[in-house]
mmCIF file of C-alpha atoms and ligand atoms in Angstrom:
data_model
loop_
_atom_site.group_PDB
_atom_site.id
_atom_site.type_symbol
_atom_site.label_atom_id
_atom_site.label_comp_id
_atom_site.label_asym_id
_atom_site.label_seq_id
_atom_site.Cartn_x
_atom_site.Cartn_y
_atom_site.Cartn_z
ATOM 1 C CA UNK G 1 1.862 0.830 16.925
ATOM 2 C CA UNK G 2 2.190 -2.130 14.476
ATOM 3 C CA UNK G 3 -0.231 -1.616 11.599
ATOM 4 C CA UNK G 4 -1.309 -3.040 8.332
ATOM 5 C CA UNK G 5 -3.128 -1.024 5.574
ATOM 6 C CA UNK G 6 -4.928 -3.418 3.504
ATOM 7 C CA UNK G 7 -7.414 -2.777 0.455
ATOM 8 C CA UNK G 8 -7.784 -2.874 -3.227
ATOM 9 C CA UNK G 9 -5.124 -0.887 -5.417
ATOM 10 C CA UNK G 10 -5.726 2.730 -5.503
ATOM 11 C CA UNK G 11 -7.832 2.743 -2.338
ATOM 12 C CA UNK G 12 -5.641 5.554 -0.869
ATOM 13 C CA UNK G 13 -3.500 3.355 1.325
ATOM 14 C CA UNK G 14 -0.307 5.179 0.419
ATOM 15 C CA UNK G 15 -1.829 8.685 0.681
ATOM 16 C CA UNK G 16 -3.195 7.803 4.268
ATOM 17 C CA UNK G 17 -0.032 5.918 5.172
ATOM 18 C CA UNK G 18 2.023 9.071 4.633
ATOM 19 C CA UNK G 19 -0.455 11.148 6.731
ATOM 20 C CA UNK G 20 -0.247 8.743 9.757
ATOM 21 C CA UNK G 21 3.391 8.155 9.517
ATOM 22 C CA UNK G 22 3.750 11.946 9.522
ATOM 23 C CA UNK G 23 1.494 12.333 12.580
ATOM 24 C CA UNK G 24 2.590 9.343 14.732
ATOM 25 C CA UNK G 25 6.249 8.997 13.567
ATOM 26 C CA UNK G 26 5.619 5.326 12.979
ATOM 27 C CA UNK G 27 7.856 4.324 9.871
ATOM 28 C CA UNK G 28 5.853 3.824 6.657
ATOM 29 C CA UNK G 29 7.004 0.657 4.963
ATOM 30 C CA UNK G 30 5.534 0.083 1.484
ATOM 31 C CA UNK G 31 6.557 -3.069 -0.369
ATOM 32 C CA UNK G 32 5.353 -1.322 -3.710
ATOM 33 C CA UNK G 33 7.822 1.598 -3.003
ATOM 34 C CA UNK G 34 10.642 -0.723 -2.027
ATOM 35 C CA UNK G 35 10.192 -2.661 -5.232
ATOM 36 C CA UNK G 36 10.020 0.530 -7.355
ATOM 37 C CA UNK G 37 13.188 1.803 -5.671
ATOM 38 C CA UNK G 38 14.996 -1.358 -6.837
ATOM 39 C CA UNK G 39 13.641 -0.991 -10.292
ATOM 40 C CA UNK G 40 14.799 2.732 -10.516
ATOM 41 C CA UNK G 41 18.261 1.629 -9.034
ATOM 42 C CA UNK G 42 18.557 -1.160 -11.892
ATOM 43 C CA UNK G 43 19.440 -3.835 -9.237
ATOM 44 C CA UNK G 44 19.074 -7.648 -9.729
ATOM 45 C CA UNK G 45 16.036 -7.611 -7.817
ATOM 46 C CA UNK G 46 14.625 -4.732 -9.570
ATOM 47 C CA UNK G 47 15.189 -6.318 -13.020
ATOM 48 C CA UNK G 48 13.403 -9.484 -11.759
ATOM 49 C CA UNK G 49 10.255 -7.758 -10.550
ATOM 50 C CA UNK G 50 9.892 -5.029 -13.127
ATOM 51 C CA UNK G 51 7.775 -7.010 -15.741
ATOM 52 C CA UNK G 52 5.847 -8.678 -12.934
ATOM 53 C CA UNK G 53 4.822 -5.175 -11.571
ATOM 54 C CA UNK G 54 4.223 -3.782 -15.049
ATOM 55 C CA UNK G 55 1.693 -6.545 -15.722
ATOM 56 C CA UNK G 56 -0.017 -6.055 -12.348
ATOM 57 C CA UNK G 57 0.882 -9.567 -11.065
ATOM 58 C CA UNK G 58 2.315 -10.300 -7.644
ATOM 59 C CA UNK G 59 5.986 -10.770 -6.856
ATOM 60 C CA UNK G 60 6.424 -14.151 -5.384
ATOM 61 C CA UNK G 61 5.834 -14.869 -1.717
ATOM 62 C CA UNK G 62 9.392 -16.006 -0.937
ATOM 63 C CA UNK G 63 10.912 -12.830 -2.525
ATOM 64 C CA UNK G 64 8.516 -10.412 -0.780
ATOM 65 C CA UNK G 65 8.862 -12.281 2.616
ATOM 66 C CA UNK G 66 12.705 -12.059 2.371
ATOM 67 C CA UNK G 67 12.530 -8.159 1.745
ATOM 68 C CA UNK G 68 9.970 -7.727 4.575
ATOM 69 C CA UNK G 69 11.750 -9.835 6.911
ATOM 70 C CA UNK G 70 15.033 -7.880 6.351
ATOM 71 C CA UNK G 71 13.145 -4.427 6.601
ATOM 72 C CA UNK G 72 11.498 -5.474 9.877
ATOM 73 C CA UNK G 73 14.824 -6.395 11.296
ATOM 74 C CA UNK G 74 16.019 -2.771 11.213
ATOM 75 C CA UNK G 75 16.342 -0.641 14.349
ATOM 76 C CA UNK G 76 14.004 2.052 13.260
ATOM 77 C CA UNK G 77 10.896 -0.250 13.280
ATOM 78 C CA UNK G 78 11.516 -1.705 16.833
ATOM 79 C CA UNK G 79 8.886 0.787 18.098
ATOM 80 C CA UNK G 80 6.289 0.020 15.389
ATOM 81 C CA UNK G 81 5.755 0.034 11.648
ATOM 82 C CA UNK G 82 2.974 0.740 9.102
ATOM 83 C CA UNK G 83 2.791 -1.895 6.381
ATOM 84 C CA UNK G 84 1.247 -0.561 3.337
ATOM 85 C CA UNK G 85 0.536 -3.167 0.504
ATOM 86 C CA UNK G 86 1.862 -6.207 2.620
ATOM 87 C CA UNK G 87 0.739 -8.867 3.237
ATOM 88 C CA UNK G 88 -1.190 -9.599 -0.024
ATOM 89 C CA UNK G 89 -1.574 -13.327 0.235
ATOM 90 C CA UNK G 90 -2.360 -15.915 2.977
ATOM 91 C CA UNK G 91 1.201 -17.128 2.778
ATOM 92 C CA UNK G 92 2.547 -13.607 3.352
ATOM 93 C CA UNK G 93 0.043 -13.054 6.239
ATOM 94 C CA UNK G 94 1.269 -16.275 7.899
ATOM 95 C CA UNK G 95 4.877 -15.181 7.303
ATOM 96 C CA UNK G 96 4.201 -11.864 9.122
ATOM 97 C CA UNK G 97 2.548 -13.683 11.960
ATOM 98 C CA UNK G 98 5.851 -15.716 12.324
ATOM 99 C CA UNK G 99 8.032 -12.570 12.107
ATOM 100 C CA UNK G 100 5.758 -10.919 14.754
ATOM 101 C CA UNK G 101 5.937 -13.936 17.083
ATOM 102 C CA UNK G 102 9.599 -14.381 16.762
ATOM 103 C CA UNK G 103 10.113 -10.635 17.611
ATOM 104 C CA UNK G 104 7.359 -10.907 20.361
ATOM 105 C CA UNK G 105 5.745 -7.714 18.874
ATOM 106 C CA UNK G 106 2.167 -8.545 17.752
ATOM 107 C CA UNK G 107 0.107 -6.470 15.220
ATOM 108 C CA UNK G 108 -2.221 -3.978 16.824
ATOM 109 C CA UNK G 109 -4.546 -2.994 13.932
ATOM 110 C CA UNK G 110 -5.464 -3.934 10.280
ATOM 111 C CA UNK G 111 -7.022 -1.012 8.554
ATOM 112 C CA UNK G 112 -9.314 -2.258 5.552
ATOM 113 C CA UNK G 113 -9.734 0.593 3.053
ATOM 114 C CA UNK G 114 -13.197 -0.313 1.480
ATOM 115 C CA UNK G 115 -13.672 1.014 -2.131
ATOM 116 C CA UNK G 116 -15.735 -0.139 -5.040
ATOM 117 C CA UNK G 117 -14.333 -0.980 -8.388
ATOM 118 C CA UNK G 118 -15.505 2.024 -10.263
ATOM 119 C CA UNK G 119 -13.839 4.231 -7.791
ATOM 120 C CA UNK G 120 -10.670 2.198 -7.951
ATOM 121 C CA UNK G 121 -10.662 2.583 -11.669
ATOM 122 C CA UNK G 122 -11.177 6.321 -11.421
ATOM 123 C CA UNK G 123 -8.488 6.856 -8.831
ATOM 124 C CA UNK G 124 -5.826 4.801 -10.583
ATOM 125 C CA UNK G 125 -6.499 6.235 -14.094
ATOM 126 C CA UNK G 126 -6.088 9.823 -12.766
ATOM 127 C CA UNK G 127 -3.191 9.147 -10.545
ATOM 128 C CA UNK G 128 0.154 10.869 -11.095
ATOM 129 C CA UNK G 129 3.047 9.953 -9.011
ATOM 130 C CA UNK G 130 6.510 11.593 -8.215
ATOM 131 C CA UNK G 131 9.234 9.124 -9.358
ATOM 132 C CA UNK G 132 11.672 10.987 -6.867
ATOM 133 C CA UNK G 133 9.867 11.002 -3.512
ATOM 134 C CA UNK G 134 6.804 9.058 -4.293
ATOM 135 C CA UNK G 135 4.145 11.639 -3.355
ATOM 136 C CA UNK G 136 0.822 10.783 -5.019
ATOM 137 C CA UNK G 137 -1.358 13.068 -6.946
ATOM 138 C CA UNK G 138 -4.624 12.971 -8.907
ATOM 139 C CA UNK G 139 -5.509 14.958 -11.923
ATOM 140 C CA UNK G 140 -8.911 15.966 -10.489
ATOM 141 C CA UNK G 141 -8.946 15.360 -6.609
ATOM 142 C CA UNK G 142 -5.345 16.202 -5.840
ATOM 143 C CA UNK G 143 -3.522 18.477 -8.170
ATOM 144 C CA UNK G 144 -0.028 19.781 -7.608
ATOM 145 C CA UNK G 145 0.165 23.579 -7.255
ATOM 146 C CA UNK G 146 1.999 23.678 -10.770
ATOM 147 C CA UNK G 147 0.705 21.227 -13.222
ATOM 148 C CA UNK G 148 2.771 18.036 -13.757
ATOM 149 C CA UNK G 149 5.432 19.162 -10.975
ATOM 150 C CA UNK G 150 5.721 17.770 -7.534
ATOM 151 C CA UNK G 151 5.015 20.190 -4.795
ATOM 152 C CA UNK G 152 7.614 18.572 -2.586
ATOM 153 C CA UNK G 153 10.597 18.157 -4.640
ATOM 154 C CA UNK G 154 9.890 19.911 -7.998
ATOM 155 C CA UNK G 155 10.187 16.626 -9.930
ATOM 156 C CA UNK G 156 8.189 15.975 -13.200
ATOM 157 C CA UNK G 157 5.233 13.713 -12.339
ATOM 158 C CA UNK G 158 4.700 10.573 -14.287
ATOM 159 C CA UNK G 159 1.919 7.999 -14.712
ATOM 160 C CA UNK G 160 2.995 4.609 -13.357
ATOM 161 C CA UNK G 161 3.193 1.802 -15.862
ATOM 162 C CA UNK G 162 0.877 -0.280 -13.727
ATOM 163 C CA UNK G 163 -1.829 2.374 -13.872
ATOM 164 C CA UNK G 164 -2.620 1.901 -17.437
ATOM 165 C CA UNK G 165 -6.297 0.443 -18.041
ATOM 166 C CA UNK G 166 -5.399 -3.116 -18.982
ATOM 167 C CA UNK G 167 -3.116 -3.545 -16.011
ATOM 168 C CA UNK G 168 -5.429 -1.946 -13.673
ATOM 169 C CA UNK G 169 -8.121 -4.427 -14.531
ATOM 170 C CA UNK G 170 -5.632 -7.223 -13.940
ATOM 171 C CA UNK G 171 -4.592 -5.705 -10.569
ATOM 172 C CA UNK G 172 -8.231 -5.715 -9.428
ATOM 173 C CA UNK G 173 -8.595 -9.387 -10.349
ATOM 174 C CA UNK G 174 -5.332 -10.340 -8.648
ATOM 175 C CA UNK G 175 -6.700 -8.488 -5.636
ATOM 176 C CA UNK G 176 -9.932 -10.325 -5.425
ATOM 177 C CA UNK G 177 -8.339 -13.757 -6.089
ATOM 178 C CA UNK G 178 -5.461 -13.423 -3.742
ATOM 179 C CA UNK G 179 -5.689 -10.539 -1.391
ATOM 180 C CA UNK G 180 -9.412 -10.097 -0.436
ATOM 181 C CA UNK G 181 -9.466 -13.298 1.651
ATOM 182 C CA UNK G 182 -7.259 -11.568 4.222
ATOM 183 C CA UNK G 183 -10.046 -9.349 5.284
ATOM 184 C CA UNK G 184 -11.644 -12.502 6.728
ATOM 185 C CA UNK G 185 -8.319 -13.669 7.985
ATOM 186 C CA UNK G 186 -7.811 -10.448 10.162
ATOM 187 C CA UNK G 187 -11.557 -10.295 11.064
ATOM 188 C CA UNK G 188 -11.190 -13.697 12.730
ATOM 189 C CA UNK G 189 -8.146 -12.446 14.600
ATOM 190 C CA UNK G 190 -10.252 -9.313 15.709
ATOM 191 C CA UNK G 191 -7.715 -6.998 14.189
ATOM 192 C CA UNK G 192 -9.830 -5.586 11.196
ATOM 193 C CA UNK G 193 -10.852 -1.935 11.311
ATOM 194 C CA UNK G 194 -12.986 -1.119 8.300
ATOM 195 C CA UNK G 195 -12.839 2.402 6.849
ATOM 196 C CA UNK G 196 -14.980 3.694 4.087
ATOM 197 C CA UNK G 197 -12.545 4.947 1.452
ATOM 198 C CA UNK G 198 -14.808 6.877 -0.829
ATOM 199 C CA UNK G 199 -14.866 10.159 0.871
ATOM 200 C CA UNK G 200 -12.336 13.028 0.467
ATOM 201 C CA UNK G 201 -8.810 12.539 1.725
ATOM 202 C CA UNK G 202 -9.703 14.536 4.834
ATOM 203 C CA UNK G 203 -12.792 12.430 5.487
ATOM 204 C CA UNK G 204 -10.942 9.170 5.041
ATOM 205 C CA UNK G 205 -8.027 10.423 7.271
ATOM 206 C CA UNK G 206 -10.559 11.182 10.095
ATOM 207 C CA UNK G 207 -11.952 7.632 9.634
ATOM 208 C CA UNK G 208 -8.377 6.069 9.792
ATOM 209 C CA UNK G 209 -7.491 8.020 12.875
ATOM 210 C CA UNK G 210 -10.666 7.263 14.462
ATOM 211 C CA UNK G 211 -10.175 3.501 13.821
ATOM 212 C CA UNK G 212 -6.629 3.696 15.304
ATOM 213 C CA UNK G 213 -7.842 5.789 18.199
ATOM 214 C CA UNK G 214 -5.420 8.655 17.320
ATOM 215 C CA UNK G 215 -6.623 12.034 18.291
HETATM 216 P P1 AP5 O 1 1.608 -1.027 -4.562
HETATM 217 O O1 AP5 O 1 2.491 0.138 -4.966
HETATM 218 O O2 AP5 O 1 1.490 -1.730 -3.186
HETATM 219 O O3 AP5 O 1 0.226 -0.973 -5.303
HETATM 220 P P2 AP5 O 1 -1.225 -1.082 -4.767
HETATM 221 O O4 AP5 O 1 -1.534 -1.919 -3.628
HETATM 222 O O5 AP5 O 1 -1.973 -1.473 -5.930
HETATM 223 O O6 AP5 O 1 -1.646 0.281 -4.234
HETATM 224 P P3 AP5 O 1 -1.476 1.653 -4.989
HETATM 225 O O7 AP5 O 1 -0.159 2.347 -4.659
HETATM 226 O O8 AP5 O 1 -1.826 1.466 -6.427
HETATM 227 O O9 AP5 O 1 -2.638 2.491 -4.352
HETATM 228 P P4 AP5 O 1 -2.859 3.018 -2.964
HETATM 229 O O10 AP5 O 1 -3.983 2.292 -2.189
HETATM 230 O O11 AP5 O 1 -1.592 3.365 -2.300
HETATM 231 O O12 AP5 O 1 -3.522 4.558 -3.369
HETATM 232 P P5 AP5 O 1 -3.024 5.963 -3.466
HETATM 233 O O13 AP5 O 1 -2.882 6.468 -2.004
HETATM 234 O O14 AP5 O 1 -1.712 6.014 -4.246
HETATM 235 O O15 AP5 O 1 2.207 -2.350 -5.458
HETATM 236 C C1 AP5 O 1 2.543 -2.192 -6.793
HETATM 237 C C2 AP5 O 1 3.182 -3.675 -7.364
HETATM 238 O O16 AP5 O 1 4.206 -3.971 -6.595
HETATM 239 C C3 AP5 O 1 2.006 -4.782 -7.078
HETATM 240 O O17 AP5 O 1 1.045 -4.807 -8.241
HETATM 241 C C4 AP5 O 1 2.928 -6.063 -7.241
HETATM 242 O O18 AP5 O 1 3.384 -6.226 -8.430
HETATM 243 C C5 AP5 O 1 4.209 -5.458 -6.356
HETATM 244 N N1 AP5 O 1 3.987 -5.766 -5.089
HETATM 245 C C6 AP5 O 1 3.913 -4.805 -3.868
HETATM 246 N N2 AP5 O 1 3.571 -5.471 -2.747
HETATM 247 C C7 AP5 O 1 3.563 -6.807 -3.000
HETATM 248 C C8 AP5 O 1 3.251 -7.700 -2.065
HETATM 249 N N3 AP5 O 1 3.175 -7.687 -0.789
HETATM 250 N N4 AP5 O 1 3.326 -9.055 -2.669
HETATM 251 C C9 AP5 O 1 3.379 -9.210 -3.986
HETATM 252 N N5 AP5 O 1 3.744 -8.170 -4.919
HETATM 253 C C10 AP5 O 1 3.820 -6.882 -4.421
HETATM 254 O O19 AP5 O 1 -4.160 6.764 -4.202
HETATM 255 C C11 AP5 O 1 -4.451 6.375 -5.534
HETATM 256 C C12 AP5 O 1 -5.002 7.609 -6.141
HETATM 257 O O20 AP5 O 1 -6.197 8.149 -5.610
HETATM 258 C C13 AP5 O 1 -4.012 8.878 -6.047
HETATM 259 O O21 AP5 O 1 -3.974 9.566 -7.356
HETATM 260 C C14 AP5 O 1 -4.438 9.670 -4.949
HETATM 261 O O22 AP5 O 1 -4.096 10.982 -5.037
HETATM 262 C C15 AP5 O 1 -6.020 9.533 -5.193
HETATM 263 N N6 AP5 O 1 -6.664 9.591 -3.776
HETATM 264 C C16 AP5 O 1 -6.334 8.866 -2.626
HETATM 265 N N7 AP5 O 1 -7.175 9.117 -1.627
HETATM 266 C C17 AP5 O 1 -8.174 9.758 -2.221
HETATM 267 C C18 AP5 O 1 -9.505 10.329 -1.749
HETATM 268 N N8 AP5 O 1 -9.769 9.980 -0.517
HETATM 269 N N9 AP5 O 1 -10.352 11.076 -2.574
HETATM 270 C C19 AP5 O 1 -9.833 11.278 -3.883
HETATM 271 N N10 AP5 O 1 -8.728 10.773 -4.388
HETATM 272 C C20 AP5 O 1 -7.887 10.152 -3.616
#
């Protein structure tokens, strides 16, 4: 399966991508996670993208496309991939079309996580993340077993710099200005599967699996 998870920041794409990847074995490819890994490792790319990410703006299309093209050239994604947080602009969507055509491996589904602004703000302001393994938590809806500690790898949880209130507002604006038009783009291609993202993690998971036809 070749999938794209599309939707506003904090809609639960990463949470559900981990579930789907775990169940189907399809590799989870998150551009946000890839850039955060570069920042943590202090690479040249990491240094370039850090302030852009902290401000809630988008990394330039040419940089993103170069990173994704290289990732989709690896052997582990020959049988499929789940793209989370990419594409985010029309240029990126057309770039992905080009990669898919070149590889002769078209997309199967684009899952659109539909969530209103108030819920986005509440999800992001309460999110805590594991800086080591990336596992997401929430101070109310998805608490770790021990407060402040990751269940999976026992690392101390953090609040992402881009989850602070001013940045969240900008991320939402950027989503509306640059990413939301992809909903129509993929609807016209008959790839769009809308999932209401305002239920519990389990309810949303059921909606995603139903949309993908995975039992
Ligand atoms: P990225 O990491 O992709 O951020 P995002 O798209 O804004 O998505 P998030 O990770 O914030 O949210 P999510 O939808 O995965 O929600 P989650 O599952 O964590 O990108 C970060 C930055 O990198 C960008 O701003 C940009 O600078 C750069 N970047 C990345 N890709 C790029 C690209 N293609 N082009 C240009 N720049 C790019 O859930 C959120 C919270 O809600 C968690 O606390 C979770 O526990 C909780 N939650 C989840 N589901 C539920 C539920 N059903 N009920 C209750 N709580 C829930």
